[in-house]
């Protein structure tokens, strides 16, 4: 661990200074991408991998460990503010929470692949990447345990709200026993907003709790016609009522708990707004393990204050890192975790292997496998 961490963190200033003084290649499409580091015949070619920013540190640490025996792969992590200047020197970029707009992408003269350490790529200008001949990819959540980890976090947040986690701590401090009275999942109706890999893993784990599951999906045909019999049977066994997005308001009223598992895009941004929350049953709970931008912040505050929203459990925020002094944390019925739903030892080790294998394939000029290319 010590040696691999040293490779990532040591001499960052010196490394950055070196990067910024290297000549930029203007004709990327006319030069074999993996030969750009070889100045003489027989010199070892280096494939350079950039992790953007210090957050989610296990991503670059575990990937570095996985690739440490391959001297022709160089893994760096740079502060977000240094990425625009340094990006011309890299072949692969792992964005994490970085926003890669068209301006930054236009500077990525050697870039061949932009990836997310997970599934969300809403911060990448995919059209600009396509224009510059750069592939954009995500790691499929079901193959790495990421979706299972997120499903577990959703249940944790549900139980935390039902069992009044914050009030329990107050009771301990006040030396009280047997209070407050809490709730159980048994008999509850759960509305899963977005029935993808995470939604399916969540429904599977909820069954033993004795709940009713409603789920919404843009197209259920993709499940019923899926070549895997397991997926088709899971949908039939795990969902009591299937809902299309356009009908969701009708079914929101039936739910005791709503869990948001949607991808963030132009159509879903702010989907949990004033109208949505107003349509919820009074006292119902809201859980979000997807993206903070799916929720209208002011609408959530308004309905927490009025008591219409019974509680909020969220692993994601509108702005991250989240402000610990934000007013939303004053509510006893709000539980927030620091974007760690998918951050488990198993999922991060598996995703490190997926990233490392793809980098090795890219270096060798082989077809890229184990990822989902979106352009």
Tab-separated table of N, CA and C in Angstrom, residues 211-275:
chain	number	residue	atom	x	y	z
A	211	UNK	N	-42.731	-6.149	2.073
A	211	UNK	CA	-43.222	-4.881	1.543
A	211	UNK	C	-43.889	-5.084	0.186
A	212	UNK	N	-44.612	-4.070	-0.249
A	212	UNK	CA	-45.146	-4.030	-1.599
A	212	UNK	C	-44.251	-3.105	-2.425
A	213	UNK	N	-43.899	-3.533	-3.624
A	213	UNK	CA	-42.982	-2.765	-4.462
A	213	UNK	C	-43.689	-2.261	-5.716
A	214	UNK	N	-43.648	-0.942	-5.893
A	214	UNK	CA	-44.062	-0.299	-7.133
A	214	UNK	C	-42.787	0.228	-7.792
A	215	UNK	N	-42.666	0.123	-9.086
A	215	UNK	CA	-41.459	0.596	-9.759
A	215	UNK	C	-41.812	1.278	-11.069
A	216	UNK	N	-41.025	2.270	-11.406
A	216	UNK	CA	-41.204	2.976	-12.665
A	216	UNK	C	-39.976	2.795	-13.545
A	217	UNK	N	-40.247	2.653	-14.849
A	217	UNK	CA	-39.183	2.468	-15.827
A	217	UNK	C	-39.645	3.063	-17.144
A	218	UNK	N	-38.703	3.654	-17.859
A	218	UNK	CA	-39.082	4.290	-19.119
A	218	UNK	C	-39.694	3.285	-20.089
A	219	UNK	N	-39.117	2.115	-20.185
A	219	UNK	CA	-39.647	1.080	-21.075
A	219	UNK	C	-39.504	-0.284	-20.413
A	220	UNK	N	-40.616	-0.894	-20.071
A	220	UNK	CA	-40.582	-2.225	-19.475
A	220	UNK	C	-40.314	-3.296	-20.527
A	221	UNK	N	-40.464	-2.928	-21.782
A	221	UNK	CA	-40.201	-3.890	-22.859
A	221	UNK	C	-38.763	-4.372	-22.817
A	222	UNK	N	-37.849	-3.484	-22.430
A	222	UNK	CA	-36.439	-3.853	-22.383
A	222	UNK	C	-36.186	-4.957	-21.369
A	223	UNK	N	-37.052	-5.054	-20.351
A	223	UNK	CA	-36.919	-6.135	-19.367
A	223	UNK	C	-37.599	-7.404	-19.852
A	224	UNK	N	-38.830	-7.264	-20.333
A	224	UNK	CA	-39.589	-8.450	-20.737
A	224	UNK	C	-38.976	-9.151	-21.937
A	225	UNK	N	-38.237	-8.400	-22.767
A	225	UNK	CA	-37.607	-8.982	-23.945
A	225	UNK	C	-36.115	-9.240	-23.749
A	226	UNK	N	-35.653	-9.063	-22.520
A	226	UNK	CA	-34.226	-9.269	-22.255
A	226	UNK	C	-33.871	-10.740	-22.475
A	227	UNK	N	-32.724	-11.020	-23.097
A	227	UNK	CA	-32.345	-12.407	-23.364
A	227	UNK	C	-32.139	-13.239	-22.104
A	228	UNK	N	-31.888	-12.592	-20.976
A	228	UNK	CA	-31.678	-13.331	-19.736
A	228	UNK	C	-33.015	-13.680	-19.083
A	229	UNK	N	-33.265	-14.971	-18.905
A	229	UNK	CA	-34.480	-15.414	-18.228
A	229	UNK	C	-34.496	-14.946	-16.777
A	230	UNK	N	-33.292	-14.830	-16.189
A	230	UNK	CA	-33.207	-14.399	-14.803
A	230	UNK	C	-33.766	-13.000	-14.623
A	231	UNK	N	-33.404	-12.087	-15.545
A	231	UNK	CA	-33.895	-10.713	-15.449
A	231	UNK	C	-35.394	-10.663	-15.645
A	232	UNK	N	-35.916	-11.419	-16.615
A	232	UNK	CA	-37.359	-11.428	-16.859
A	232	UNK	C	-38.114	-11.956	-15.644
A	233	UNK	N	-37.610	-13.017	-15.041
A	233	UNK	CA	-38.297	-13.580	-13.891
A	233	UNK	C	-38.183	-12.661	-12.682
A	234	UNK	N	-37.049	-11.961	-12.545
A	234	UNK	CA	-36.892	-11.024	-11.443
A	234	UNK	C	-37.950	-9.935	-11.494
A	235	UNK	N	-38.203	-9.389	-12.679
A	235	UNK	CA	-39.199	-8.342	-12.819
A	235	UNK	C	-40.564	-8.868	-12.407
A	236	UNK	N	-40.915	-10.047	-12.859
A	236	UNK	CA	-42.217	-10.622	-12.536
A	236	UNK	C	-42.351	-10.913	-11.043
A	237	UNK	N	-41.285	-11.365	-10.423
A	237	UNK	CA	-41.339	-11.769	-9.021
A	237	UNK	C	-41.191	-10.607	-8.049
A	238	UNK	N	-40.500	-9.549	-8.446
A	238	UNK	CA	-40.103	-8.520	-7.498
A	238	UNK	C	-40.948	-7.253	-7.531
A	239	UNK	N	-41.687	-7.039	-8.596
A	239	UNK	CA	-42.473	-5.809	-8.730
A	239	UNK	C	-43.960	-6.135	-8.698
A	240	UNK	N	-44.671	-5.510	-7.756
A	240	UNK	CA	-46.112	-5.728	-7.647
A	240	UNK	C	-46.885	-4.894	-8.664
A	241	UNK	N	-46.391	-3.689	-8.925
A	241	UNK	CA	-47.036	-2.827	-9.920
A	241	UNK	C	-45.967	-2.136	-10.748
A	242	UNK	N	-46.096	-2.234	-12.077
A	242	UNK	CA	-45.180	-1.563	-12.997
A	242	UNK	C	-45.801	-0.259	-13.467
A	243	UNK	N	-44.977	0.778	-13.504
A	243	UNK	CA	-45.466	2.111	-13.836
A	243	UNK	C	-44.569	2.730	-14.893
A	244	UNK	N	-45.160	3.401	-15.868
A	244	UNK	CA	-44.394	4.200	-16.813
A	244	UNK	C	-44.186	5.592	-16.215
A	245	UNK	N	-43.151	6.278	-16.660
A	245	UNK	CA	-42.819	7.583	-16.093
A	245	UNK	C	-43.986	8.571	-16.154
A	246	UNK	N	-44.730	8.527	-17.236
A	246	UNK	CA	-45.816	9.509	-17.383
A	246	UNK	C	-46.963	9.270	-16.409
A	247	UNK	N	-47.009	8.100	-15.799
A	247	UNK	CA	-48.088	7.780	-14.855
A	247	UNK	C	-47.625	7.815	-13.403
A	248	UNK	N	-46.414	8.288	-13.160
A	248	UNK	CA	-45.849	8.127	-11.819
A	248	UNK	C	-46.597	8.925	-10.754
A	249	UNK	N	-47.175	10.085	-11.101
A	249	UNK	CA	-47.855	10.893	-10.101
A	249	UNK	C	-49.044	10.149	-9.504
A	250	UNK	N	-49.686	9.329	-10.309
A	250	UNK	CA	-50.828	8.563	-9.827
A	250	UNK	C	-50.414	7.565	-8.756
A	251	UNK	N	-49.230	7.005	-8.899
A	251	UNK	CA	-48.788	5.961	-7.974
A	251	UNK	C	-47.958	6.507	-6.821
A	252	UNK	N	-47.418	7.720	-6.967
A	252	UNK	CA	-46.676	8.343	-5.876
A	252	UNK	C	-47.544	8.441	-4.632
A	253	UNK	N	-48.821	8.690	-4.824
A	253	UNK	CA	-49.756	8.855	-3.700
A	253	UNK	C	-49.909	7.588	-2.865
A	254	UNK	N	-49.569	6.438	-3.447
A	254	UNK	CA	-49.748	5.162	-2.749
A	254	UNK	C	-48.556	4.791	-1.875
A	255	UNK	N	-47.438	5.458	-2.068
A	255	UNK	CA	-46.180	4.995	-1.473
A	255	UNK	C	-45.939	5.559	-0.079
A	256	UNK	N	-45.411	4.708	0.792
A	256	UNK	CA	-44.935	5.148	2.103
A	256	UNK	C	-43.499	5.642	2.022
A	257	UNK	N	-42.739	5.055	1.100
A	257	UNK	CA	-41.342	5.445	0.901
A	257	UNK	C	-41.064	5.490	-0.594
A	258	UNK	N	-40.428	6.563	-1.041
A	258	UNK	CA	-40.019	6.688	-2.442
A	258	UNK	C	-38.495	6.685	-2.488
A	259	UNK	N	-37.937	5.815	-3.325
A	259	UNK	CA	-36.485	5.706	-3.467
A	259	UNK	C	-36.106	6.120	-4.886
A	260	UNK	N	-35.266	7.130	-4.996
A	260	UNK	CA	-34.866	7.642	-6.305
A	260	UNK	C	-33.584	6.958	-6.764
A	261	UNK	N	-33.693	6.259	-7.901
A	261	UNK	CA	-32.549	5.539	-8.478
A	261	UNK	C	-32.305	5.972	-9.929
A	262	UNK	N	-32.762	7.147	-10.303
A	262	UNK	CA	-32.707	7.594	-11.690
A	262	UNK	C	-31.321	8.094	-12.084
A	263	UNK	N	-31.019	8.004	-13.385
A	263	UNK	CA	-29.864	8.706	-13.930
A	263	UNK	C	-30.207	10.191	-14.022
A	264	UNK	N	-29.216	11.041	-13.827
A	264	UNK	CA	-29.413	12.483	-13.973
A	264	UNK	C	-29.151	12.898	-15.407
A	265	UNK	N	-30.145	13.504	-16.036
A	265	UNK	CA	-29.988	14.055	-17.379
A	265	UNK	C	-30.936	15.243	-17.520
A	266	UNK	N	-31.026	15.785	-18.719
A	266	UNK	CA	-31.853	16.979	-18.932
A	266	UNK	C	-33.322	16.731	-18.644
A	267	UNK	N	-33.775	15.493	-18.777
A	267	UNK	CA	-35.180	15.178	-18.544
A	267	UNK	C	-35.492	14.913	-17.074
A	268	UNK	N	-34.511	14.447	-16.326
A	268	UNK	CA	-34.777	14.064	-14.930
A	268	UNK	C	-34.306	15.099	-13.914
A	269	UNK	N	-33.511	16.082	-14.332
A	269	UNK	CA	-33.015	17.098	-13.405
A	269	UNK	C	-34.188	17.797	-12.722
A	270	UNK	N	-34.167	17.820	-11.394
A	270	UNK	CA	-35.221	18.482	-10.635
A	270	UNK	C	-36.567	17.790	-10.682
A	271	UNK	N	-36.592	16.515	-11.012
A	271	UNK	CA	-37.863	15.804	-11.172
A	271	UNK	C	-38.614	15.692	-9.843
A	272	UNK	N	-37.872	15.640	-8.742
A	272	UNK	CA	-38.517	15.631	-7.425
A	272	UNK	C	-38.699	17.086	-7.008
A	273	UNK	N	-39.763	17.676	-7.520
A	273	UNK	CA	-40.016	19.100	-7.333
A	273	UNK	C	-41.227	19.311	-6.426
A	274	UNK	N	-41.721	20.527	-6.388
A	274	UNK	CA	-42.852	20.850	-5.520
A	274	UNK	C	-44.091	20.023	-5.867
A	275	UNK	N	-44.386	19.880	-7.159
A	275	UNK	CA	-45.553	19.100	-7.572
A	275	UNK	C	-45.401	17.639	-7.171
